[in-house]
Tab-separated table of C-alpha atoms in Angstrom:
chain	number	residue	atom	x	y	z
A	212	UNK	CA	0.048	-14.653	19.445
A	213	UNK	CA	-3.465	-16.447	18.857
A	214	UNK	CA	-3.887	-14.455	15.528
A	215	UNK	CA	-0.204	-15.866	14.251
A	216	UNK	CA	-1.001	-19.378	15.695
A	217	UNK	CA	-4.624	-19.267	13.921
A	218	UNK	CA	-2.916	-18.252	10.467
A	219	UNK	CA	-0.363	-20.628	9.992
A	220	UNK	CA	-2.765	-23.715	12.047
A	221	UNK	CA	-5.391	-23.044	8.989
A	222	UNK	CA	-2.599	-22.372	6.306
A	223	UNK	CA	-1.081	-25.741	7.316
A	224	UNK	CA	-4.055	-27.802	8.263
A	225	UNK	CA	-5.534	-26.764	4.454
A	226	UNK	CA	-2.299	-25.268	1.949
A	227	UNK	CA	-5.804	-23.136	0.875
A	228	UNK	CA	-5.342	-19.470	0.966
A	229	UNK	CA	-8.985	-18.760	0.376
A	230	UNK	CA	-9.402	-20.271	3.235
A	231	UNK	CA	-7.176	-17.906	5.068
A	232	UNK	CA	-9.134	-15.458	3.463
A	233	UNK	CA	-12.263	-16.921	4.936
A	234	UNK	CA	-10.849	-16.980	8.689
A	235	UNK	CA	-9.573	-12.974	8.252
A	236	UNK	CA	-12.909	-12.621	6.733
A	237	UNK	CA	-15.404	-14.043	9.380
A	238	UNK	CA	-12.766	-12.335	12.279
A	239	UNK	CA	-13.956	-8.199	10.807
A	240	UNK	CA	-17.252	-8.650	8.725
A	241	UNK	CA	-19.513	-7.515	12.041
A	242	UNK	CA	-17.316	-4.851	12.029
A	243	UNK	CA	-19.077	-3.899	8.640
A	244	UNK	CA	-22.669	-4.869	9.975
A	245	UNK	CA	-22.862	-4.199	13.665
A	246	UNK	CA	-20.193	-1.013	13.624
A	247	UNK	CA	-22.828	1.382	13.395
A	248	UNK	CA	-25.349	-0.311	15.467
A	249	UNK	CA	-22.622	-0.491	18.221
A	250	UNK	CA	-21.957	2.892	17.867
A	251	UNK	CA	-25.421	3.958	18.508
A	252	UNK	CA	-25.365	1.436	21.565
A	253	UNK	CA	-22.602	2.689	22.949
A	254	UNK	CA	-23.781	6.518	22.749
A	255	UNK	CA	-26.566	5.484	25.249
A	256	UNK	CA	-24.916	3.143	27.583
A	257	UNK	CA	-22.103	3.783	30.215
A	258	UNK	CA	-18.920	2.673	28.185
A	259	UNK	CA	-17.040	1.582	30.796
A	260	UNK	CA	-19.785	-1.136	31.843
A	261	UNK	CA	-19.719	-2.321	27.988
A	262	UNK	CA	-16.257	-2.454	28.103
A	263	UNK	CA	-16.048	-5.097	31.067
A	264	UNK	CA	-18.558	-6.731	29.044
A	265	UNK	CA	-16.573	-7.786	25.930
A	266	UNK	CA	-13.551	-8.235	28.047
A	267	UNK	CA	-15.443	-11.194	29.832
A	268	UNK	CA	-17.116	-12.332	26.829
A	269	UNK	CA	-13.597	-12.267	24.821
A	270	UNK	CA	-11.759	-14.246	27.557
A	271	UNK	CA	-14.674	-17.353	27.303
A	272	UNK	CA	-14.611	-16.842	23.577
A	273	UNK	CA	-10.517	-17.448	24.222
A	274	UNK	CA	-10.894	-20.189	26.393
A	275	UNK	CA	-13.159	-22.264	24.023
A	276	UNK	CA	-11.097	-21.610	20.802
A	277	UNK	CA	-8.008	-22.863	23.851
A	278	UNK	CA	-9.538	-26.068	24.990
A	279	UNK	CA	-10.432	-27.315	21.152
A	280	UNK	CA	-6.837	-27.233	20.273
A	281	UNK	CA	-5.701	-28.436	23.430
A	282	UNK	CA	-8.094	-31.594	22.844
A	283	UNK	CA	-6.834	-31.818	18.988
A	284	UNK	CA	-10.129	-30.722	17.582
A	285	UNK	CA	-8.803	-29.345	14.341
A	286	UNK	CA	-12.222	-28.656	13.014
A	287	UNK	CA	-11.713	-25.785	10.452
A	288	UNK	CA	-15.783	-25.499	10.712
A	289	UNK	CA	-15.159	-24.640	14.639
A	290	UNK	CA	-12.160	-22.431	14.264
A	291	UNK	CA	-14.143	-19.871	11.522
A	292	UNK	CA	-17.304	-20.027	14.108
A	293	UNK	CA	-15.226	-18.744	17.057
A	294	UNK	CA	-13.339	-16.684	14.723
A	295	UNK	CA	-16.759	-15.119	14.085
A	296	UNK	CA	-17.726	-15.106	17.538
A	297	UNK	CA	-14.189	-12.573	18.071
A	298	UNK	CA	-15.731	-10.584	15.091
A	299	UNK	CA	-19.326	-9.796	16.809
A	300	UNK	CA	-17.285	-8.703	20.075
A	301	UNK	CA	-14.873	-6.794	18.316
A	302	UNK	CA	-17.286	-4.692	16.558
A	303	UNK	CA	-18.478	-3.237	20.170
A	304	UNK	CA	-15.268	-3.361	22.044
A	305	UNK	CA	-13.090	-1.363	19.554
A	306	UNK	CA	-15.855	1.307	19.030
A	307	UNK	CA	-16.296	1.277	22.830
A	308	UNK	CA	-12.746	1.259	23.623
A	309	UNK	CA	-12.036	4.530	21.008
A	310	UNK	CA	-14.687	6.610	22.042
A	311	UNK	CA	-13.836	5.578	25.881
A	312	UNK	CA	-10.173	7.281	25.497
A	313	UNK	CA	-11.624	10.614	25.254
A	314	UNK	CA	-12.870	10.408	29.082
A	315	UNK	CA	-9.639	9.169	29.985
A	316	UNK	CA	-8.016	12.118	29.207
A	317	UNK	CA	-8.145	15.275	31.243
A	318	UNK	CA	-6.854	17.592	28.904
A	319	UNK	CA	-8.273	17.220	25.378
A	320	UNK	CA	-5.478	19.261	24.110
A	321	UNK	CA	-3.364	15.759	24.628
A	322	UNK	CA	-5.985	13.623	23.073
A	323	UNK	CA	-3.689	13.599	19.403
A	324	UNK	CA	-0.663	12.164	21.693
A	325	UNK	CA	-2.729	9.683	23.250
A	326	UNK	CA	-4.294	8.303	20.269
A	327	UNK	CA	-0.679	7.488	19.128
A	328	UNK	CA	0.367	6.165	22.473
A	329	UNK	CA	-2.410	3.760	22.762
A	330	UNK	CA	-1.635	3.053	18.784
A	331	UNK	CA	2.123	2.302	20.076
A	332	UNK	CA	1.212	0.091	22.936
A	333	UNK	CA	-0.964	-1.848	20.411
A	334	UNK	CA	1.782	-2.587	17.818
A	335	UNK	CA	4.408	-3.170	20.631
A	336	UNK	CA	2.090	-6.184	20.949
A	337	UNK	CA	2.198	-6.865	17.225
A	338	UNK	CA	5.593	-7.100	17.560
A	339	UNK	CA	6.450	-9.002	20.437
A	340	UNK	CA	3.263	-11.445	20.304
A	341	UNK	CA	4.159	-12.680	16.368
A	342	UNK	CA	7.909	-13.170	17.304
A	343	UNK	CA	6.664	-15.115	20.407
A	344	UNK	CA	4.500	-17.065	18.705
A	345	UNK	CA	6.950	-18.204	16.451
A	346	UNK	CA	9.621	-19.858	18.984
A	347	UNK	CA	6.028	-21.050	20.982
A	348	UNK	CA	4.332	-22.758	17.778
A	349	UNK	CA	8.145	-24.491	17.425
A	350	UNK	CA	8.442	-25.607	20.327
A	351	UNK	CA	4.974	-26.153	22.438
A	352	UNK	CA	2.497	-26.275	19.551
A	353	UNK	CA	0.011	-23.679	18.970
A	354	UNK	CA	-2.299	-24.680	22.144
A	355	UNK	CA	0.371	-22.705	23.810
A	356	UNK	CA	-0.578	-19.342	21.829
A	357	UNK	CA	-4.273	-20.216	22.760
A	358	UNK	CA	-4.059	-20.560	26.533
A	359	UNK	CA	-1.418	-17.335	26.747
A	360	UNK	CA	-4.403	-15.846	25.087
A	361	UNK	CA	-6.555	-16.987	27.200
A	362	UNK	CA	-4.632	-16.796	30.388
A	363	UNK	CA	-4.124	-12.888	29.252
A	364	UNK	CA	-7.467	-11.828	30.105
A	365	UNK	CA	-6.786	-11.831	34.136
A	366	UNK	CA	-4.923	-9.324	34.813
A	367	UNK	CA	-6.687	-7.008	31.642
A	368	UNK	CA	-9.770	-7.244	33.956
A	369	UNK	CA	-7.936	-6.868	36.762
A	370	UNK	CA	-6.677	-3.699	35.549
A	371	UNK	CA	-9.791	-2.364	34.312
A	372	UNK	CA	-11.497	-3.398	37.784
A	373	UNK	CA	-8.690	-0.958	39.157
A	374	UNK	CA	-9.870	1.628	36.821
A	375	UNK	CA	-11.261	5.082	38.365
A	376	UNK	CA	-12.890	6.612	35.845
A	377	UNK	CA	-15.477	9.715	35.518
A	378	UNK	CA	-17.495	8.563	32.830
A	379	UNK	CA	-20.528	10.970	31.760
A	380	UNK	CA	-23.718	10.405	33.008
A	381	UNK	CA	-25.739	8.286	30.235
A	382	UNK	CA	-28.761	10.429	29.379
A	383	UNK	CA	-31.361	7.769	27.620
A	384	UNK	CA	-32.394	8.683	24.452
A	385	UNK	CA	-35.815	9.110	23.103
A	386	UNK	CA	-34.708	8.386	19.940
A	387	UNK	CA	-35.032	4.559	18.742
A	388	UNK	CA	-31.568	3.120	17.483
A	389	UNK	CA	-32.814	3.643	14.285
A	390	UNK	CA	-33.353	7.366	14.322
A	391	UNK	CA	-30.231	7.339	16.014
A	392	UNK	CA	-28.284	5.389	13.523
A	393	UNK	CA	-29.844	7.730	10.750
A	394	UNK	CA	-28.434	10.970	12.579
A	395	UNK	CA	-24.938	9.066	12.528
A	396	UNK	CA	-24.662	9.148	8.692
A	397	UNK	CA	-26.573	12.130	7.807
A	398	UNK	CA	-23.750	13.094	10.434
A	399	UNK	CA	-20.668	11.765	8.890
A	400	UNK	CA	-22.167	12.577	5.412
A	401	UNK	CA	-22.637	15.636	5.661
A	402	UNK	CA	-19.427	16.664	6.532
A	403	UNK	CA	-17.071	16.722	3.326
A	404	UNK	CA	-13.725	16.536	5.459
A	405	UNK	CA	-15.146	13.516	7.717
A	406	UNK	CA	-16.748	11.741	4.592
A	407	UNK	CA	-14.014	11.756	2.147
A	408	UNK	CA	-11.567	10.538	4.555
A	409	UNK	CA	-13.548	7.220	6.028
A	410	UNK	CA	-14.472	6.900	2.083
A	411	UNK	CA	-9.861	6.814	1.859
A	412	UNK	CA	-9.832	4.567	4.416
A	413	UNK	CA	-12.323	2.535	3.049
A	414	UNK	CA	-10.444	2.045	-0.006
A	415	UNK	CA	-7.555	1.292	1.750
A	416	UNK	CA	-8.819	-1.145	3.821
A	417	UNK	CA	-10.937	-2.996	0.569
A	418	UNK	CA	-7.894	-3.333	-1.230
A	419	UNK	CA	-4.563	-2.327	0.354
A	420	UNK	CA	-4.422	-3.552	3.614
A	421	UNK	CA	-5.700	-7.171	2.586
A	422	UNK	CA	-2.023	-7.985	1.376
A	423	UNK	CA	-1.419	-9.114	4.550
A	424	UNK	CA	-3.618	-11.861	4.069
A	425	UNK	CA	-1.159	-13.638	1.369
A	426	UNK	CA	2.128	-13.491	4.090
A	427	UNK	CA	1.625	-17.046	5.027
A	428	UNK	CA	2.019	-17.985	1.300
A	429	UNK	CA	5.154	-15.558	1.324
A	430	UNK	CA	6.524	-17.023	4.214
A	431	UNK	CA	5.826	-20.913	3.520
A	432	UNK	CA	5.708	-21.237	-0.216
A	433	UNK	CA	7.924	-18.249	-1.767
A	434	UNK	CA	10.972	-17.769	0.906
A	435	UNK	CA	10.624	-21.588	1.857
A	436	UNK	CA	10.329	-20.773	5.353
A	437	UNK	CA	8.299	-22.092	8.979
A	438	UNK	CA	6.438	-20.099	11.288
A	439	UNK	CA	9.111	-18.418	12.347
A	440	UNK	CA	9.559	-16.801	8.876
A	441	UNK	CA	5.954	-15.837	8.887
A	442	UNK	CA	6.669	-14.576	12.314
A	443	UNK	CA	9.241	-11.914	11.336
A	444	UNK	CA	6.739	-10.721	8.710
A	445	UNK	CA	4.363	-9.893	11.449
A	446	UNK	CA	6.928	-8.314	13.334
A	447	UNK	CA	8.675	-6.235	10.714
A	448	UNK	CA	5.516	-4.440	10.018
A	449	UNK	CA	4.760	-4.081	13.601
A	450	UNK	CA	8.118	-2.415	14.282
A	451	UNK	CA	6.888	-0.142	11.151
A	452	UNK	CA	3.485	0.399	13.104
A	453	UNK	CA	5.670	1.639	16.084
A	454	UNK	CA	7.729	3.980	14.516
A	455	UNK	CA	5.342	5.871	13.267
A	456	UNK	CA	3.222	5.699	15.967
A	457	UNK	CA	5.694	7.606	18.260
A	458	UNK	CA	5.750	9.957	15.497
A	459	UNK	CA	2.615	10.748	16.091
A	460	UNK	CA	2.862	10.708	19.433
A	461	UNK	CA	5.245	13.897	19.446
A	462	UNK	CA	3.137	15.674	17.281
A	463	UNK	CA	2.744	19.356	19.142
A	464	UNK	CA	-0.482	20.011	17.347
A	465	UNK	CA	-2.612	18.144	14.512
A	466	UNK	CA	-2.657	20.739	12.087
A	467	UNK	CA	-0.860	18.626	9.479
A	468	UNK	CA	-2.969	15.261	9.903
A	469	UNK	CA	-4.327	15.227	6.165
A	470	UNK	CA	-1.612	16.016	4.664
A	471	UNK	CA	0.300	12.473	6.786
A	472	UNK	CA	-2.737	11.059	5.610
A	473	UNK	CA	-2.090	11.525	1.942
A	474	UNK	CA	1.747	10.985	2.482
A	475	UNK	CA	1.277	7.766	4.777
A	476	UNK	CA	-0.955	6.296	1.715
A	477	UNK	CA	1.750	7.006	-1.168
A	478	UNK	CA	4.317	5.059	1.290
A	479	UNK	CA	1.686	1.805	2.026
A	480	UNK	CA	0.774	1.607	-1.514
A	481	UNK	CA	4.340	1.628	-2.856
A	482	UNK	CA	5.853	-0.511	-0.131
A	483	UNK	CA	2.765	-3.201	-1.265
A	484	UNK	CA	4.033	-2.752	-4.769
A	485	UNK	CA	7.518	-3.408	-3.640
A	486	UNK	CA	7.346	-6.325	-2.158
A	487	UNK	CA	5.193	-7.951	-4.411
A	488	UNK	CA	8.504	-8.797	-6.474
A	489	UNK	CA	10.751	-8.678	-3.569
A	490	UNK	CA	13.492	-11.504	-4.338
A	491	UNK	CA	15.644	-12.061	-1.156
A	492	UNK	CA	13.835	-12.762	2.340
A	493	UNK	CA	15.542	-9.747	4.467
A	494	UNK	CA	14.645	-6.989	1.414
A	495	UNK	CA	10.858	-8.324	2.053
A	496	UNK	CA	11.088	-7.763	5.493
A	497	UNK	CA	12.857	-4.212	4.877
A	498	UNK	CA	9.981	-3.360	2.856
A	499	UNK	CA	7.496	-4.468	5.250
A	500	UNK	CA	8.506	-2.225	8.084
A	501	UNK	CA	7.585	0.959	5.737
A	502	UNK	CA	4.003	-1.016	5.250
A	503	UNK	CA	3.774	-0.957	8.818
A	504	UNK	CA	4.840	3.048	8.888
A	505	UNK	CA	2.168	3.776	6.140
A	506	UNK	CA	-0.589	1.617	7.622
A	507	UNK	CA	-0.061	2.656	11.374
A	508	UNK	CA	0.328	6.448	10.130
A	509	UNK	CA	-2.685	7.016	7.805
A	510	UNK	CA	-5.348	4.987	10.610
A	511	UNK	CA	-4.065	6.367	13.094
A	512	UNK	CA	-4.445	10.430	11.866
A	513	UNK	CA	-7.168	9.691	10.404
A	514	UNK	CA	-8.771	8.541	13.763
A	515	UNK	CA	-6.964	11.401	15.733
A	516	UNK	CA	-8.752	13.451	12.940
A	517	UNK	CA	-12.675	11.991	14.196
A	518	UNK	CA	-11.590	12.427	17.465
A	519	UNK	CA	-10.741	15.688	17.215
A	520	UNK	CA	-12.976	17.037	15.045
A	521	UNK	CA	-16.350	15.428	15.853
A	522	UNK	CA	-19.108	16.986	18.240
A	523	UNK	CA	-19.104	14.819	22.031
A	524	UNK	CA	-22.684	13.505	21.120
A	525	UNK	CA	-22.045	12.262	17.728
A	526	UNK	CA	-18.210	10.713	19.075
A	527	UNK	CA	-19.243	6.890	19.270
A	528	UNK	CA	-21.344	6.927	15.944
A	529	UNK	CA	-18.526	8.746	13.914
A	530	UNK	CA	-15.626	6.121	15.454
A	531	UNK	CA	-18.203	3.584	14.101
A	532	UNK	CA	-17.909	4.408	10.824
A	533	UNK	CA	-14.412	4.509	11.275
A	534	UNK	CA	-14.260	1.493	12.485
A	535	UNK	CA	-16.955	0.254	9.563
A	536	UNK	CA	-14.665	1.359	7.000
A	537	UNK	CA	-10.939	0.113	8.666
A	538	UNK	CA	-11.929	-3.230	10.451
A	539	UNK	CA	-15.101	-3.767	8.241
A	540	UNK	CA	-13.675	-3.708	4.597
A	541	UNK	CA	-10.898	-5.696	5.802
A	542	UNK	CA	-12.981	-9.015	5.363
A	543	UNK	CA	-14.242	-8.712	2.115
A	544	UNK	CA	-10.506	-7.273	1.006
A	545	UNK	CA	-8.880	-10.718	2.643
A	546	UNK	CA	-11.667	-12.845	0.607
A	547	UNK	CA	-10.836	-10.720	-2.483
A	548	UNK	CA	-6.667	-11.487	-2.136
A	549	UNK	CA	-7.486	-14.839	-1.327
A	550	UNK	CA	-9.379	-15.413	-4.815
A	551	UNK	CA	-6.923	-13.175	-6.390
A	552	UNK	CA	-3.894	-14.793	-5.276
A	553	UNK	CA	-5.363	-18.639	-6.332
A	554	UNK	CA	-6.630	-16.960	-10.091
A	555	UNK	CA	-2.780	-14.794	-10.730
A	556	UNK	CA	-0.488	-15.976	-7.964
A	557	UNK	CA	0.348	-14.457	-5.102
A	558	UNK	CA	2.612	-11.899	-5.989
A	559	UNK	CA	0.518	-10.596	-8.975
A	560	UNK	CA	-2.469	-10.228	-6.307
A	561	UNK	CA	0.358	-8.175	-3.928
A	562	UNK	CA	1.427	-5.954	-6.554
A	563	UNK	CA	-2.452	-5.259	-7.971
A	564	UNK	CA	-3.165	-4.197	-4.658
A	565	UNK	CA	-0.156	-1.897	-4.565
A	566	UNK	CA	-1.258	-0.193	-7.715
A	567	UNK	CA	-4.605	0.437	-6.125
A	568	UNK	CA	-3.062	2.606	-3.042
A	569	UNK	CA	-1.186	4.189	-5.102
A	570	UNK	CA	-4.056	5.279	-7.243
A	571	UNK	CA	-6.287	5.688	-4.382
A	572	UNK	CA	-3.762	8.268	-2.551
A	573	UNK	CA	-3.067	10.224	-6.052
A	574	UNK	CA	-7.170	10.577	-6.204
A	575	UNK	CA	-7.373	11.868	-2.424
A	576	UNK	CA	-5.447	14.302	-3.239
A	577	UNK	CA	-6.501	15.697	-5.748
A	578	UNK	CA	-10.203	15.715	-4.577
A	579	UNK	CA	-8.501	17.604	-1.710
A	580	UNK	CA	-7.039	19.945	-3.365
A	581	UNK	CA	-10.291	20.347	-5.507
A	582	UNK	CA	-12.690	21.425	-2.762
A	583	UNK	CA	-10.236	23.332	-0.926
A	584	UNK	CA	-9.373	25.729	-3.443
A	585	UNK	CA	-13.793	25.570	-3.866
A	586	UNK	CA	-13.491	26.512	-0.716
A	587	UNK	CA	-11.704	29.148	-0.402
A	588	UNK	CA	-13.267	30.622	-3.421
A	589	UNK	CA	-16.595	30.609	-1.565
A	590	UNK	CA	-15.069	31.638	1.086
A	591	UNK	CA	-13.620	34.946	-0.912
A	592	UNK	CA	-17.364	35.567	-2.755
A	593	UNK	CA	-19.058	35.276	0.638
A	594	UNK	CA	-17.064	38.226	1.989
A	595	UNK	CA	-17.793	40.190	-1.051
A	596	UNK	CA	-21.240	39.659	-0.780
A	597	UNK	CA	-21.321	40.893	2.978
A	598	UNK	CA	-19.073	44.126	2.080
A	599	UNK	CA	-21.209	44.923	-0.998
């Protein structure tokens, strides 16, 4: 709800999608900065502890960005600073929070399905929190959004107060966080599989995922609607992010993930494309459920992939990078759409972006398909070699 509220408050306040741009940007550039810091941080520390921590810190955070609107303190100036504020906590929480799931499941052979529940429960909220925030902003204004926000953070203490949880033992490191930060990359580097998909993501997020940045302008300027229309563009692709999160959820095994990966990118880059030129109002919100699917099913297998595939003591540092690449590109993409979108118009700036997934998916996989069959030819000479 406070996300919706703080979109269409700026657009409104200003008519200045760069400035939109600005907000989405200051909200996920420490994601970029501190993501790999925080990993490190939270590969020494008890991540249950650091969790309560950005929980309490979020809710004051909340509860200042609450009582300025209550007060009528439209001060763009303020709004980006707490926005900011979010950012820096974010870029701890959602690393901590990833790498925390793994200890909350006893079986690791379920960790796939509960990556894609947790992704569900998420975009259930980006469903019903948008479409509530529309009939709220209408009615009670959008210091309503803020203190529901606010007000929110009780009982998401409570619960994690409630929590019983056998966390591993933090062993401290001798290491400085710099050493430890280098062992991250050379890390994530140095594997080919883990590497080329953050670098996928990291397109993705740079200059695919930004789109959503322009839906304000969609919904105000282009369909002639309130923020109610910007509403149901928030919850179409939510309802998207659902559906193919409880695909993923009844996945039996995650044998397949790259291959969703490639597919989920064709389907978010040509759904972008679509609705760049979409010319009725319930056709653009069609097409934005299917941006949801793509979106919701490429992150989401390719974080089921780190998970999965990354050693216990590098876990936190490799989620880092994928939260670097997904949460941290976002920014400068948002800034990008917003410049793009004053210089071309918005629907040129949609549709470049759409082009660019596309592209980006078609050069995946072929790279794939590349080292694979190098693979597999090394693979074939090795064997040789021992027999001979």
């Amino acid at each position: 709800m406070q996300k919706t509220a703080v979109s269409w408050l700026v657009y409104t306040l200003t008519g200045s999608a760069l400035l939109l741009g600005i907000v989405s940007f200051v909200s996920l550039i420490p994601s970029l900065i501190l993501a790999p810091y925080a990993g490190s941080i939270v590969d020494r520390h008890n991540r249950y502890r650091i969790l309560v921590i950005t929980q309490v810190v979020s809710m004051l955070q909340a509860g200042a960005l609450a009582f300025m609107i209550l007060f009528k303190c439209y001060n763009i100036s303020a709004i980006i600073g707490l926005s900011l504020i979010q950012g820096i906590i974010n870029a701890f929480d959602i690393t901590c929070r990833q790498s925390l799931m793994v200890d909350m499941v006893d079986d690791k052979a379920d960790l796939p399905n509960a990556i894609a529940l947790n992704s569900t429960m998420t975009n259930l909220a980006r469903i019903m929190g948008p479409a509530i925030a529309g009939i709220v902003l209408g009615i009670f204004g959008e210091d309503a959004c803020f203190f529901g926000n606010f007000l929110s953070y009780i009982p998401v203490l409570t619960c994690l107060f409630m929590m019983k949880l056998n966390t591993p033992v933090s062993i401290k490191s001798e290491k400085s966080i710099w050493a430890e930060l280098q062992d991250g990359f050379k890390y994530v580097s140095g594997d080919r599989d883990l590497s080329s998909l953050i670098f996928m993501l990291t397109i993705t997020s740079l200059f695919v995922i930004p789109f959503n940045t322009l839906m304000p302008i969609f919904a105000k300027d282009i369909f002639n609607g309130d923020a109610k229309t910007f509403s149901w563009f928030e919850s179409a692709a939510g309802l998207g992010s659902v559906i193919s999160a409880v695909y993923l959820a009844n996945l039996k095994n995650n044998k397949h993930l790259v291959n969703i990966i490639a597919v989920a990118g064709l389907v978010l880059g040509l759904s972008v494309l679509l609705i760049a030129y979409a010319v009725k109002l319930p056709i653009a919100l069609i097409i934005m459920v299917f941006t949801g699917i793509g979106m919701m099913a490429q992150t989401s297998a390719i974080n089921t992939y780190i998970q999965t595939h990354t050693i216990p003591a590098m876990r936190a540092r490799a989620i880092s990078y994928y939260v670097m690449a997904y949460q941290g590109m976002i920014p400068i993409g948002s800034l990008m759409a917003g410049w793009l979108a004053n210089e071309v118009g918005p629907r040129n700036a949609v549709c470049t972006e759409g082009v660019i997934g596309v592209l980006a998916t078609a050069a995946f996989v072929v790279y794939k398909k590349r080292t694979d069959k190098d693979f597999h030819t090394f693979s074939i000479k090795s064997m040789l070699a021992k027999q001979v």
